[in-house]
Amino acid sequence: MSESDRTMTVPLRRAAPPPTRYVEVVSPGVPSPFRAREGVVRVGRDVGNEIVIQDPFVSRVHIEIRIYPHGVEVVDLDTKNGTHYQGARIRELKVNGEVTLMLGKQVSLSIRVGDDAPFSDVTSPAIMAPPPTIIPPVARAAARGERTELIGDSAAMQRLRSGIAKMAPSPLTVLIEGETGTGKEVIARALHQQSPRAGRPLVVFDCASVSPNLIASELFGHVKGAFTGAVGSAEGAFRRADGGTLFLDEIGELPLDLQPALLRALEARQVKPVGGDAYRAVDVRVVAATNRSLEAEVQAGRFRQDLLFRLAVGRIKVPPLRSRVEDIPALAQHFARAVGGASIAPSVLAALASRPWRGNVRELRNVIERAVMLNPTPGSAVTSLDDDDDHDLVMPDTLRVGLGAPNVTLEAEVPFQDAKQAAVERFERDYLLKLFERSGYNLSEAARRSGVDRRYLRELFKKHNLDPTTLRAQRRP
């Protein structure tokens, strides 16, 4: 063999993969930090959050810590008492390294972002500490001694639990249907927690809260340079949920032109990032929710029938609160305890059972939380709801025609439909102004009081050329 024919064995090496980003959160009263690699970490008073903080000045869902492959950001959810960093109130904050935030008036929260050291050589890997993991919600709830099941023992709730128990272990795509405020996300979390994917991510994607021109990127990801501002690549919700569950909330709001791409993702379990030229396989269970009749949307041409068939392999209908009034006492006591209340007097429970609850469980929770916070004797039983001013919003002056309402003019010379439209627009504008004032000029509080979704409330303000920021600045002293 000549010298030139000799070969040399070279140790196998591989290129270092990008570092794996993780987030560590230290919250008050918790000895060990909460750790997560991906997805969204919610922080607030609500027991459904990943990090629960019981403080009267912290909102139910106060902030979201959003973990992306390209970075980490903290988003304040338009809270009443705000989130502060270095003395300044923030709406959004990109986190590098470690930061300390003030939530509300007195809660300090530390967030640290780190990268796992990558392997650089197959024969001598770097020594690494055990990787941080996402703690399953069931385990966190059990450690806090909380109930993880749905609350209520009515026949409707028993049927609901039975349906969840049957569908959770399977990989079926599930469509959850129900009115606003019935707890569709709670159902989705229960499906995830009771499934074999419970230890993997649950990624929530709200189809109604993302700008239509960004939905494809947020769902399927994008490559660098795919559009103006795409300075790096992003995985998208499907790939962040790989191995776990993707919850598509408000699926009826998904634009028609994006529905074929979602249909392919559901059928082939493949997604193609915006600007990319290849599909990537994903292992994701999809759970979707809507407060609309998708059959009616199909008839109106706003929703694809084949997508509806693919989403509704399994179907769960969440009952409205008015159809299970026997669950109201248990729900009310649960919400009271969650915010530090002792109990609720029987007379108050009886009064609660007689209400129509158009906002369902969400409205009930708002009423109870407010009653506990305004209780003149903290720690004692709640004996009054103290929410009379909420009911003042039901019939503004513009609707009290014939009841001595001021400044109401009926235009009998114009067509009925035109007159009706003008009256409705006057009502909406007056209602919004009065609602916003009574809510302390806080949009989230206004949404809670009215039982209207916050995003839709913003659209109503925009429709009537009302700017919340300007209204706050012009508020009466």
Coordinates of C-alpha atoms in Angstrom, one line a residue:
M1 CA 0.0 0.0 0.0
S2 CA 1.5 3.3 -1.0
E3 CA 1.7 6.3 1.4
S4 CA -1.0 8.1 -0.5
D5 CA -3.4 5.2 -0.1
R6 CA -3.3 5.2 3.6
T7 CA -6.4 6.5 5.5
M8 CA -6.7 8.1 8.9
T9 CA -9.5 7.6 11.4
V10 CA -10.7 10.9 12.8
P11 CA -12.8 11.1 15.9
L12 CA -16.4 11.9 15.0
R13 CA -17.4 15.4 15.8
R14 CA -20.6 17.3 15.2
A15 CA -21.6 20.9 15.0
A16 CA -22.8 22.4 18.3
P17 CA -26.6 22.8 18.3
P18 CA -28.0 26.1 19.4
P19 CA -28.3 26.4 23.2
T20 CA -31.5 25.4 24.9
R21 CA -33.1 28.4 26.6
Y22 CA -34.8 28.0 29.9
V23 CA -36.4 30.3 32.5
E24 CA -36.2 30.2 36.2
V25 CA -38.7 32.1 38.3
V26 CA -38.3 32.8 42.1
S27 CA -41.6 33.8 43.7
P28 CA -42.3 34.9 47.3
G29 CA -43.0 32.1 49.8
V30 CA -41.8 29.3 47.5
P31 CA -38.5 27.7 48.5
S32 CA -37.6 26.2 45.2
P33 CA -37.7 28.1 41.8
F34 CA -40.2 27.3 39.0
R35 CA -38.4 26.2 35.8
A36 CA -39.6 26.0 32.3
R37 CA -38.1 25.5 28.8
E38 CA -40.8 26.6 26.5
G39 CA -44.3 27.9 26.1
V40 CA -46.1 30.5 28.3
V41 CA -45.9 30.7 32.1
R42 CA -48.8 32.6 33.6
V43 CA -48.4 34.4 37.0
G44 CA -51.2 35.8 39.1
R45 CA -53.8 35.0 41.8
D46 CA -55.8 32.5 39.8
V47 CA -55.2 28.9 40.9
G48 CA -55.0 27.9 37.3
N49 CA -51.8 29.8 36.7
E50 CA -48.4 28.1 36.6
I51 CA -47.3 30.4 39.4
V52 CA -49.9 31.4 41.9
I53 CA -49.4 34.6 44.0
Q54 CA -52.0 35.4 46.6
D55 CA -51.9 39.1 47.0
P56 CA -54.8 41.5 46.8
F57 CA -52.9 43.9 44.5
V58 CA -52.0 41.2 42.0
S59 CA -54.4 40.5 39.2
R60 CA -55.9 37.0 38.5
V61 CA -53.6 36.6 35.5
H62 CA -51.0 39.4 36.0
I63 CA -48.2 38.6 33.6
E64 CA -47.2 36.1 31.0
I65 CA -43.6 34.9 30.6
R66 CA -43.3 33.9 27.0
I67 CA -40.4 31.6 26.2
Y68 CA -39.4 31.5 22.5
P69 CA -36.3 29.9 20.9
H70 CA -35.1 33.4 20.0
G71 CA -35.8 35.1 23.3
V72 CA -37.9 35.6 26.4
E73 CA -40.4 38.4 27.1
V74 CA -42.6 39.4 30.0
V75 CA -46.0 40.8 29.1
D76 CA -48.2 42.7 31.5
L77 CA -51.9 41.9 30.7
D78 CA -53.2 45.5 31.2
T79 CA -53.4 45.0 34.9
K80 CA -54.9 47.5 37.3
N81 CA -51.8 47.9 39.6
G82 CA -49.2 47.2 36.9
T83 CA -45.8 45.6 36.6
H84 CA -42.7 47.6 37.3
Y85 CA -39.1 47.2 36.4
Q86 CA -36.4 49.6 37.9
G87 CA -39.2 51.9 39.0
A88 CA -40.9 52.2 35.6
R89 CA -44.2 50.6 34.7
I90 CA -43.8 48.2 31.8
R91 CA -46.2 46.6 29.2
E92 CA -43.6 44.4 27.6
L93 CA -40.0 43.6 28.6
K94 CA -37.4 41.4 26.8
V95 CA -35.4 39.5 29.4
N96 CA -31.7 38.7 29.2
G97 CA -29.9 37.4 32.2
E98 CA -31.7 38.2 35.4
V99 CA -34.3 40.8 36.3
T100 CA -36.5 41.6 39.3
L101 CA -40.0 42.8 38.8
M102 CA -42.6 44.4 41.1
L103 CA -46.0 43.0 40.6
G104 CA -48.8 45.2 41.9
K105 CA -47.7 47.1 44.9
Q106 CA -45.6 44.8 47.0
V107 CA -44.7 41.5 45.3
S108 CA -41.1 41.0 44.1
L109 CA -40.5 38.4 41.4
S110 CA -37.1 37.3 40.0
I111 CA -36.7 35.9 36.5
R112 CA -33.5 34.4 35.3
V113 CA -32.9 33.3 31.7
G114 CA -30.2 30.8 31.0
D115 CA -28.9 28.6 28.2
D116 CA -27.9 24.9 28.7
A117 CA -24.3 24.2 27.7
P118 CA -24.3 22.3 24.3
F119 CA -22.5 19.1 23.5
S120 CA -19.4 19.8 21.4
D121 CA -17.7 16.4 21.0
V122 CA -19.4 13.0 20.9
T123 CA -16.5 11.4 22.7
S124 CA -16.2 13.9 25.6
P125 CA -19.5 15.6 26.3
A126 CA -19.6 18.7 28.4
I127 CA -20.6 18.1 32.0
M128 CA -24.0 19.5 32.6
A129 CA -26.3 19.9 35.5
P130 CA -29.7 18.1 35.3
P131 CA -31.8 20.1 32.8
P132 CA -34.7 22.1 34.2
T133 CA -38.1 20.7 33.4
I134 CA -41.6 21.9 33.1
I135 CA -43.5 20.8 36.2
P136 CA -46.9 19.3 35.2
P137 CA -49.9 21.4 36.4
V138 CA -51.4 18.4 38.2
A139 CA -48.2 17.9 40.3
R140 CA -48.1 21.6 41.1
A141 CA -51.7 21.7 42.1
A142 CA -51.4 18.6 44.2
A143 CA -48.3 20.0 46.0
R144 CA -50.4 23.0 46.9
G145 CA -53.3 20.8 48.1
E146 CA -55.7 22.2 45.5
R147 CA -58.5 20.4 43.7
T148 CA -57.5 19.6 40.2
E149 CA -60.9 18.4 39.0
L150 CA -63.8 20.5 37.8
I151 CA -65.9 21.9 40.6
G152 CA -69.5 20.9 40.9
D153 CA -71.5 17.7 41.4
S154 CA -74.5 18.4 39.2
A155 CA -75.6 15.9 36.6
A156 CA -74.2 18.2 33.9
M157 CA -70.8 18.3 35.5
Q158 CA -70.8 14.5 36.0
R159 CA -71.5 14.0 32.3
L160 CA -68.7 16.5 31.5
R161 CA -66.2 14.7 33.7
S162 CA -67.2 11.4 32.1
G163 CA -66.6 12.8 28.6
I164 CA -63.2 14.2 29.6
A165 CA -62.2 10.9 31.2
K166 CA -63.1 9.0 28.0
M167 CA -61.4 11.3 25.6
A168 CA -58.3 12.4 27.5
P169 CA -56.2 9.1 27.1
S170 CA -56.7 9.0 23.3
P171 CA -54.8 11.1 20.7
L172 CA -58.2 12.4 19.3
T173 CA -58.6 16.0 18.2
V174 CA -61.3 17.5 20.4
L175 CA -63.6 20.5 19.9
I176 CA -64.8 22.2 23.0
E177 CA -68.0 24.2 22.6
G178 CA -69.6 26.6 25.1
E179 CA -70.6 30.2 25.8
T180 CA -68.1 32.8 26.8
G181 CA -66.9 32.3 30.4
T182 CA -67.9 28.7 30.8
G183 CA -64.4 27.5 31.3
K184 CA -63.4 26.0 28.0
E185 CA -59.6 26.5 28.7
V186 CA -60.1 24.6 32.1
I187 CA -61.6 21.7 30.1
A188 CA -58.6 21.8 27.7
R189 CA -56.2 21.7 30.6
A190 CA -58.1 18.8 32.2
L191 CA -57.8 16.9 28.9
H192 CA -54.1 17.5 28.8
Q193 CA -53.5 16.7 32.5
Q194 CA -55.3 13.4 32.3
S195 CA -53.5 12.3 29.1
P196 CA -50.2 10.5 28.5
R197 CA -48.8 13.9 27.4
A198 CA -49.3 15.5 30.9
G199 CA -45.6 15.9 31.4
R200 CA -45.1 17.7 28.1
P201 CA -46.0 21.3 27.2
L202 CA -49.5 22.6 26.9
V203 CA -49.3 25.5 24.5
V204 CA -52.3 27.9 24.4
F205 CA -52.9 29.8 21.1
D206 CA -55.7 32.4 21.0
C207 CA -56.8 32.8 17.4
A208 CA -58.7 36.0 18.2
S209 CA -55.8 37.8 19.9
V210 CA -53.2 37.6 17.1
S211 CA -53.2 40.0 14.1
P212 CA -54.4 38.1 11.0
N213 CA -51.2 38.8 9.1
L214 CA -49.2 37.2 11.9
I215 CA -51.3 34.1 12.6
A216 CA -49.4 31.9 10.1
S217 CA -46.1 32.8 11.6
E218 CA -47.3 32.4 15.2
L219 CA -48.8 29.0 14.4
F220 CA -46.3 27.4 12.0
G221 CA -43.2 29.5 12.6
H222 CA -41.0 31.4 10.2
V223 CA -37.5 31.4 8.8
K224 CA -35.1 34.3 9.0
G225 CA -36.0 36.9 6.4
A226 CA -39.4 35.6 5.7
F227 CA -40.9 39.0 6.1
T228 CA -39.9 42.5 7.3
G229 CA -38.8 42.2 10.9
A230 CA -38.0 38.5 10.8
V231 CA -34.4 38.9 12.0
G232 CA -34.4 35.3 13.2
S233 CA -36.3 32.1 12.8
A234 CA -39.1 31.1 15.1
E235 CA -40.7 27.7 15.8
G236 CA -44.4 28.6 16.1
A237 CA -47.0 27.2 18.4
F238 CA -47.2 23.7 16.7
R239 CA -43.5 23.0 17.2
R240 CA -43.4 24.5 20.7
A241 CA -46.1 22.0 21.6
D242 CA -44.3 19.1 20.0
G243 CA -44.9 16.0 22.2
G244 CA -47.6 17.8 24.1
T245 CA -51.0 19.5 23.5
L246 CA -51.8 22.6 21.4
F247 CA -55.0 24.4 22.6
L248 CA -56.5 26.6 19.8
D249 CA -58.8 28.9 21.6
E250 CA -61.5 30.9 19.6
I251 CA -60.9 28.7 16.6
G252 CA -64.0 30.3 14.9
E253 CA -61.9 33.5 14.5
L254 CA -59.3 31.8 12.3
P255 CA -59.2 33.5 8.9
L256 CA -60.6 31.4 6.0
D257 CA -57.4 31.7 4.0
L258 CA -55.4 30.0 6.8
Q259 CA -57.8 27.2 7.4
P260 CA -56.3 24.9 4.6
A261 CA -52.9 25.1 6.3
L262 CA -54.3 24.1 9.6
L263 CA -56.3 21.3 8.0
R264 CA -53.0 19.9 6.5
A265 CA -51.3 20.2 9.9
L266 CA -54.1 18.2 11.5
E267 CA -54.2 15.5 8.8
A268 CA -50.5 15.1 8.0
R269 CA -49.0 16.2 11.4
Q270 CA -46.6 18.4 9.4
V271 CA -46.1 22.2 9.3
K272 CA -44.2 24.4 7.0
P273 CA -42.8 27.6 8.5
V274 CA -43.5 30.9 6.7
G275 CA -40.8 31.4 4.1
G276 CA -39.6 27.9 4.4
D277 CA -39.5 25.3 1.6
A278 CA -39.9 22.0 3.6
Y279 CA -42.5 20.5 5.9
R280 CA -41.5 19.5 9.4
A281 CA -43.1 16.7 11.3
V282 CA -44.8 17.4 14.7
D283 CA -46.3 15.2 17.3
V284 CA -49.1 17.3 18.7
R285 CA -52.5 16.6 20.1
V286 CA -54.8 19.5 19.1
V287 CA -57.7 20.7 21.3
A288 CA -59.8 23.6 19.9
A289 CA -62.5 25.7 21.5
T290 CA -65.2 28.1 20.2
N291 CA -68.2 30.0 21.5
R292 CA -69.7 30.1 18.0
S293 CA -71.8 27.5 16.1
L294 CA -69.2 26.3 13.6
E295 CA -72.0 24.7 11.6
A296 CA -73.6 28.1 11.2
E297 CA -70.2 29.5 10.2
V298 CA -69.9 26.8 7.6
Q299 CA -73.3 27.7 6.2
A300 CA -72.2 31.4 6.1
G301 CA -69.1 30.5 4.2
R302 CA -66.7 31.6 6.9
F303 CA -65.5 28.2 8.0
R304 CA -64.5 25.1 6.0
Q305 CA -66.6 22.1 6.5
D306 CA -63.7 19.6 6.1
L307 CA -61.8 21.5 8.9
L308 CA -64.9 21.3 11.1
F309 CA -65.0 17.5 10.6
R310 CA -61.3 17.2 11.4
L311 CA -61.6 19.3 14.5
A312 CA -64.7 17.6 15.9
V313 CA -63.5 14.0 16.0
G314 CA -64.2 14.3 19.7
R315 CA -66.8 16.9 20.9
I316 CA -67.4 18.3 24.3
K317 CA -70.2 20.8 25.1
V318 CA -69.7 22.8 28.2
P319 CA -72.9 23.7 30.0
P320 CA -73.7 27.3 30.9
L321 CA -73.8 28.1 34.6
R322 CA -77.6 28.8 34.5
S323 CA -78.2 25.1 33.6
R324 CA -76.3 23.9 36.7
V325 CA -77.3 26.4 39.4
E326 CA -76.8 23.7 42.1
D327 CA -73.0 24.0 41.5
I328 CA -73.0 27.8 42.3
P329 CA -72.5 27.3 46.1
A330 CA -69.4 25.1 45.6
L331 CA -68.0 27.4 43.0
A332 CA -68.6 30.5 45.0
Q333 CA -66.9 29.0 48.1
H334 CA -64.0 27.9 46.0
F335 CA -63.4 31.3 44.5
A336 CA -63.7 32.9 47.9
R337 CA -61.1 30.7 49.4
A338 CA -58.8 31.2 46.5
V339 CA -58.5 35.0 47.3
G340 CA -58.3 34.5 51.1
G341 CA -62.0 34.7 52.0
A342 CA -63.4 32.6 54.8
S343 CA -66.9 31.7 53.6
I344 CA -70.1 33.0 52.1
A345 CA -73.2 33.5 54.1
P346 CA -76.2 31.3 53.1
S347 CA -78.3 34.4 52.2
V348 CA -75.6 35.5 49.7
L349 CA -75.5 32.0 48.2
A350 CA -79.3 32.1 47.7
A351 CA -79.1 35.5 46.0
L352 CA -76.3 34.2 43.7
A353 CA -78.5 31.2 42.6
S354 CA -81.2 33.6 41.4
R355 CA -79.1 35.5 38.9
P356 CA -79.0 34.8 35.1
W357 CA -75.2 34.7 34.9
R358 CA -74.8 35.7 31.3
G359 CA -71.0 35.8 31.8
N360 CA -71.2 32.3 33.3
V361 CA -68.4 31.0 35.7
R362 CA -66.2 34.0 34.8
E363 CA -68.8 36.4 35.9
L364 CA -69.4 34.5 39.2
R365 CA -65.7 34.5 39.9
N366 CA -65.5 38.3 39.4
V367 CA -68.5 38.9 41.7
I368 CA -67.1 36.7 44.5
E369 CA -63.5 38.1 44.3
R370 CA -64.9 41.6 44.5
A371 CA -67.1 40.8 47.4
V372 CA -64.2 39.3 49.3
M373 CA -61.9 42.2 48.6
L374 CA -64.6 44.7 49.7
N375 CA -65.6 42.7 52.8
P376 CA -65.5 45.2 55.7
T377 CA -64.2 42.5 58.0
P378 CA -61.5 40.6 56.2
G379 CA -61.4 36.9 57.1
S380 CA -65.1 36.8 58.1
A381 CA -68.0 35.4 56.1
V382 CA -69.1 37.5 53.1
T383 CA -72.6 38.8 53.9
S384 CA -73.1 41.3 51.1
L385 CA -72.1 41.3 47.4
D386 CA -71.6 45.1 47.2
D387 CA -72.0 45.1 43.4
D388 CA -75.1 47.2 42.9
D389 CA -73.2 49.6 40.7
D390 CA -72.6 46.8 38.2
H391 CA -76.3 46.5 37.7
D392 CA -76.6 50.2 37.0
L393 CA -74.9 49.5 33.7
V394 CA -77.7 47.3 32.4
M395 CA -80.0 50.0 31.1
P396 CA -78.3 53.3 30.1
D397 CA -80.4 56.4 29.5
T398 CA -80.3 55.8 25.7
L399 CA -82.5 52.7 26.2
R400 CA -85.0 54.2 28.6
V401 CA -87.3 55.5 26.0
G402 CA -90.7 56.4 27.5
L403 CA -89.2 56.3 31.0
G404 CA -88.3 59.9 31.2
A405 CA -84.8 59.5 29.7
P406 CA -83.1 62.8 28.9
N407 CA -81.7 63.6 25.5
V408 CA -83.4 60.7 23.7
T409 CA -84.9 61.6 20.3
L410 CA -86.9 59.2 18.1
E411 CA -86.5 60.0 14.4
A412 CA -89.9 58.9 13.1
E413 CA -89.2 60.4 9.6
V414 CA -86.3 58.0 8.9
P415 CA -86.6 54.3 8.0
F416 CA -87.0 51.9 10.9
Q417 CA -83.6 50.2 10.3
D418 CA -81.7 53.5 10.2
A419 CA -83.4 54.7 13.4
K420 CA -82.7 51.4 15.1
Q421 CA -79.1 51.5 14.1
A422 CA -78.7 55.0 15.4
A423 CA -80.2 54.1 18.7
V424 CA -78.0 51.1 19.1
E425 CA -74.9 53.1 18.4
R426 CA -75.9 55.8 20.9
F427 CA -76.5 53.0 23.5
E428 CA -73.1 51.3 22.8
R429 CA -71.2 54.6 23.1
D430 CA -73.0 55.7 26.3
Y431 CA -72.6 52.2 27.8
L432 CA -68.9 52.1 27.1
L433 CA -68.2 55.6 28.6
K434 CA -70.2 54.8 31.8
L435 CA -68.7 51.3 32.0
F436 CA -65.1 52.6 31.6
E437 CA -65.6 55.3 34.2
R438 CA -67.1 52.9 36.8
S439 CA -64.2 50.5 36.1
G440 CA -61.6 53.0 37.1
Y441 CA -60.6 53.5 33.5
N442 CA -59.2 49.9 33.4
L443 CA -60.0 47.9 30.4
S444 CA -59.6 44.5 32.0
E445 CA -61.9 45.5 34.9
A446 CA -64.4 46.8 32.3
A447 CA -64.4 43.5 30.6
R448 CA -64.9 41.7 33.8
R449 CA -67.9 43.9 34.9
S450 CA -69.6 43.7 31.5
G451 CA -69.0 40.0 30.8
V452 CA -67.7 41.0 27.4
D453 CA -64.4 39.6 26.0
R454 CA -61.6 42.1 26.4
R455 CA -60.6 41.9 22.7
Y456 CA -64.2 42.6 21.6
L457 CA -64.4 45.4 24.1
R458 CA -61.4 47.0 22.4
E459 CA -63.1 46.7 19.0
L460 CA -66.2 48.4 20.4
F461 CA -64.0 51.3 21.7
K462 CA -62.3 51.5 18.3
K463 CA -65.7 51.4 16.5
H464 CA -66.9 54.5 18.4
N465 CA -63.6 56.4 18.1
L466 CA -63.0 56.1 21.9
D467 CA -59.4 55.8 22.9
P468 CA -58.9 54.3 26.4
T469 CA -55.6 56.2 26.9
T470 CA -57.2 59.6 26.0
L471 CA -60.2 58.8 28.3
R472 CA -57.8 58.0 31.2
A473 CA -56.0 61.3 30.7
Q474 CA -59.3 63.2 30.6
R475 CA -60.8 61.5 33.7
R476 CA -62.5 63.7 36.3
P477 CA -60.5 64.2 39.5

